[in-house]
Amino acid sequence: VQLQASGGGLVQAGGSLRLSCTASGRSFSRHAVGWFRQAPGKEREFVAAINWSGQSTYYADSVQGRFTISRDNAKNTVYLQMNSLKPEDTAVYYCAAKYTDPFAGSSDYTNQFYAYWGQGTQVTVSS
């Protein structure tokens, strides 16, 4: 599975962006997809994840209520809608995918043990 992240850019604080993660090579309709981010000088951190069907979603506390992850398996695409952006959201955002067991718990989605990773897309939020 090859992943392509897109949609990053420069936005003012309080603004919105929608990131897209599109898979090619094979379908990832049976894969969980996560979004992670890495700010300069910081470790990469979990942002949000969604299970294969889209019925279960998981968020970091820092983005809960502001970001929404969704997927369209027919388009092989996962989205991250980011609202009320803050300067501290500035980072390179990465999407990742992995197959998960049907009985996987939340920790299986929030860890960084994903098999497939896309290149990052830069999000910059100005104050």
mmCIF file of C-alpha atoms in Angstrom:
data_model
loop_
_atom_site.group_PDB
_atom_site.id
_atom_site.type_symbol
_atom_site.label_atom_id
_atom_site.label_comp_id
_atom_site.label_asym_id
_atom_site.label_seq_id
_atom_site.Cartn_x
_atom_site.Cartn_y
_atom_site.Cartn_z
ATOM 1 C CA VAL A 1 0.000 0.000 0.000
ATOM 2 C CA GLN A 2 1.374 3.370 -0.999
ATOM 3 C CA LEU A 3 -0.021 6.362 0.858
ATOM 4 C CA GLN A 4 -0.114 9.951 -0.342
ATOM 5 C CA ALA A 5 -0.899 12.709 2.135
ATOM 6 C CA SER A 6 -2.012 16.084 0.857
ATOM 7 C CA GLY A 7 -3.897 19.212 1.851
ATOM 8 C CA GLY A 8 -1.390 20.917 4.096
ATOM 9 C CA GLY A 9 -0.662 24.600 3.919
ATOM 10 C CA LEU A 10 -0.432 27.891 5.754
ATOM 11 C CA VAL A 11 -3.467 29.051 7.695
ATOM 12 C CA GLN A 12 -4.175 31.635 10.372
ATOM 13 C CA ALA A 13 -5.055 30.612 13.896
ATOM 14 C CA GLY A 14 -8.732 29.740 14.109
ATOM 15 C CA GLY A 15 -8.813 28.582 10.510
ATOM 16 C CA SER A 16 -9.417 25.165 8.999
ATOM 17 C CA LEU A 17 -7.694 22.689 6.738
ATOM 18 C CA ARG A 18 -8.642 19.270 5.432
ATOM 19 C CA LEU A 19 -5.921 16.712 4.936
ATOM 20 C CA SER A 20 -6.373 13.732 2.646
ATOM 21 C CA CYS A 21 -4.604 10.382 2.674
ATOM 22 C CA THR A 22 -5.075 8.411 -0.534
ATOM 23 C CA ALA A 23 -3.955 4.835 -1.006
ATOM 24 C CA SER A 24 -2.699 3.319 -4.215
ATOM 25 C CA GLY A 25 -1.303 -0.040 -5.152
ATOM 26 C CA ARG A 26 -4.013 -1.905 -3.333
ATOM 27 C CA SER A 27 -7.151 -1.141 -1.400
ATOM 28 C CA PHE A 28 -6.809 -0.252 2.255
ATOM 29 C CA SER A 29 -10.493 -0.730 2.960
ATOM 30 C CA ARG A 30 -9.614 -3.407 5.533
ATOM 31 C CA HIS A 31 -6.900 -1.307 7.168
ATOM 32 C CA ALA A 32 -6.972 1.068 10.072
ATOM 33 C CA VAL A 33 -5.560 4.498 9.225
ATOM 34 C CA GLY A 34 -3.897 6.905 11.582
ATOM 35 C CA TRP A 35 -2.666 10.462 11.410
ATOM 36 C CA PHE A 36 0.485 11.461 13.244
ATOM 37 C CA ARG A 37 2.416 14.709 13.397
ATOM 38 C CA GLN A 38 5.912 15.856 14.161
ATOM 39 C CA ALA A 39 6.795 19.399 15.099
ATOM 40 C CA PRO A 40 10.363 20.709 14.836
ATOM 41 C CA GLY A 41 12.484 19.402 17.671
ATOM 42 C CA LYS A 42 9.730 17.145 18.965
ATOM 43 C CA GLU A 43 8.928 13.475 18.681
ATOM 44 C CA ARG A 44 6.261 12.244 16.343
ATOM 45 C CA GLU A 45 2.898 11.976 18.112
ATOM 46 C CA PHE A 46 -0.475 10.394 17.535
ATOM 47 C CA VAL A 47 -3.259 12.668 16.311
ATOM 48 C CA ALA A 48 -6.239 10.559 15.216
ATOM 49 C CA ALA A 49 -7.133 7.107 13.902
ATOM 50 C CA ILE A 50 -10.071 5.337 12.336
ATOM 51 C CA ASN A 51 -10.877 1.659 12.051
ATOM 52 C CA TRP A 52 -11.413 -0.086 8.730
ATOM 53 C CA SER A 53 -15.172 0.509 8.627
ATOM 54 C CA GLY A 54 -15.112 4.062 9.914
ATOM 55 C CA GLN A 55 -17.303 3.147 12.875
ATOM 56 C CA SER A 56 -14.604 3.707 15.478
ATOM 57 C CA THR A 57 -12.440 6.788 15.787
ATOM 58 C CA TYR A 58 -9.738 7.801 18.236
ATOM 59 C CA TYR A 59 -8.251 11.197 19.007
ATOM 60 C CA ALA A 60 -5.426 12.692 20.982
ATOM 61 C CA ASP A 61 -6.660 14.866 23.837
ATOM 62 C CA SER A 62 -5.032 17.894 22.240
ATOM 63 C CA VAL A 63 -7.232 17.704 19.130
ATOM 64 C CA GLN A 64 -10.430 16.195 20.535
ATOM 65 C CA GLY A 65 -13.393 18.334 19.529
ATOM 66 C CA ARG A 66 -11.435 20.234 16.882
ATOM 67 C CA PHE A 67 -10.319 17.516 14.453
ATOM 68 C CA THR A 68 -12.494 14.908 12.744
ATOM 69 C CA ILE A 69 -11.214 11.819 10.969
ATOM 70 C CA SER A 70 -13.354 10.095 8.359
ATOM 71 C CA ARG A 71 -12.922 7.750 5.428
ATOM 72 C CA ASP A 72 -14.416 6.949 2.036
ATOM 73 C CA ASN A 73 -13.375 3.409 1.192
ATOM 74 C CA ALA A 74 -14.839 3.700 -2.294
ATOM 75 C CA LYS A 75 -12.285 6.445 -2.952
ATOM 76 C CA ASN A 76 -9.507 4.767 -0.959
ATOM 77 C CA THR A 77 -9.174 8.006 0.989
ATOM 78 C CA VAL A 78 -9.096 9.033 4.639
ATOM 79 C CA TYR A 79 -9.652 12.637 5.644
ATOM 80 C CA LEU A 80 -8.619 14.724 8.620
ATOM 81 C CA GLN A 81 -10.761 17.821 9.006
ATOM 82 C CA MET A 82 -8.930 20.281 11.226
ATOM 83 C CA ASN A 83 -10.897 23.200 12.661
ATOM 84 C CA SER A 84 -10.027 25.914 15.159
ATOM 85 C CA LEU A 85 -6.371 25.479 14.365
ATOM 86 C CA LYS A 86 -3.785 26.726 16.822
ATOM 87 C CA PRO A 87 -0.125 27.638 16.324
ATOM 88 C CA GLU A 88 0.799 24.546 18.332
ATOM 89 C CA ASP A 89 -0.802 22.403 15.608
ATOM 90 C CA THR A 90 2.067 23.395 13.326
ATOM 91 C CA ALA A 91 3.849 20.224 12.248
ATOM 92 C CA VAL A 92 4.438 17.791 9.438
ATOM 93 C CA TYR A 93 1.429 15.487 9.324
ATOM 94 C CA TYR A 94 1.794 11.854 8.288
ATOM 95 C CA CYS A 95 -0.814 9.237 7.518
ATOM 96 C CA ALA A 96 -0.220 5.561 8.144
ATOM 97 C CA ALA A 97 -2.127 2.312 7.646
ATOM 98 C CA LYS A 98 -2.140 -1.177 9.054
ATOM 99 C CA TYR A 99 -4.333 -4.215 9.204
ATOM 100 C CA THR A 100 -5.911 -4.620 12.613
ATOM 101 C CA ASP A 101 -7.549 -7.534 14.328
ATOM 102 C CA PRO A 102 -11.352 -7.162 14.610
ATOM 103 C CA PHE A 103 -10.943 -7.201 18.383
ATOM 104 C CA ALA A 104 -8.206 -4.575 18.483
ATOM 105 C CA GLY A 105 -8.358 -2.143 21.378
ATOM 106 C CA SER A 106 -7.766 1.583 21.327
ATOM 107 C CA SER A 107 -4.060 1.194 22.047
ATOM 108 C CA ASP A 108 -3.693 -0.734 18.809
ATOM 109 C CA TYR A 109 -4.809 2.357 16.940
ATOM 110 C CA THR A 110 -2.906 4.992 18.888
ATOM 111 C CA ASN A 111 0.533 3.367 18.863
ATOM 112 C CA GLN A 112 2.977 4.016 16.054
ATOM 113 C CA PHE A 113 3.314 0.411 14.926
ATOM 114 C CA TYR A 114 1.822 1.010 11.498
ATOM 115 C CA ALA A 115 3.020 -0.983 8.500
ATOM 116 C CA TYR A 116 2.617 1.657 5.819
ATOM 117 C CA TRP A 117 3.506 5.335 5.982
ATOM 118 C CA GLY A 118 2.999 8.195 3.589
ATOM 119 C CA GLN A 119 5.234 11.168 3.088
ATOM 120 C CA GLY A 120 4.354 14.124 5.254
ATOM 121 C CA THR A 121 2.394 17.247 4.463
ATOM 122 C CA GLN A 122 3.317 20.500 6.187
ATOM 123 C CA VAL A 123 0.718 22.345 8.223
ATOM 124 C CA THR A 124 1.672 25.795 9.453
ATOM 125 C CA VAL A 125 -0.637 27.821 11.663
ATOM 126 C CA SER A 126 0.251 31.472 12.119
ATOM 127 C CA SER A 127 -0.752 33.449 15.188
#
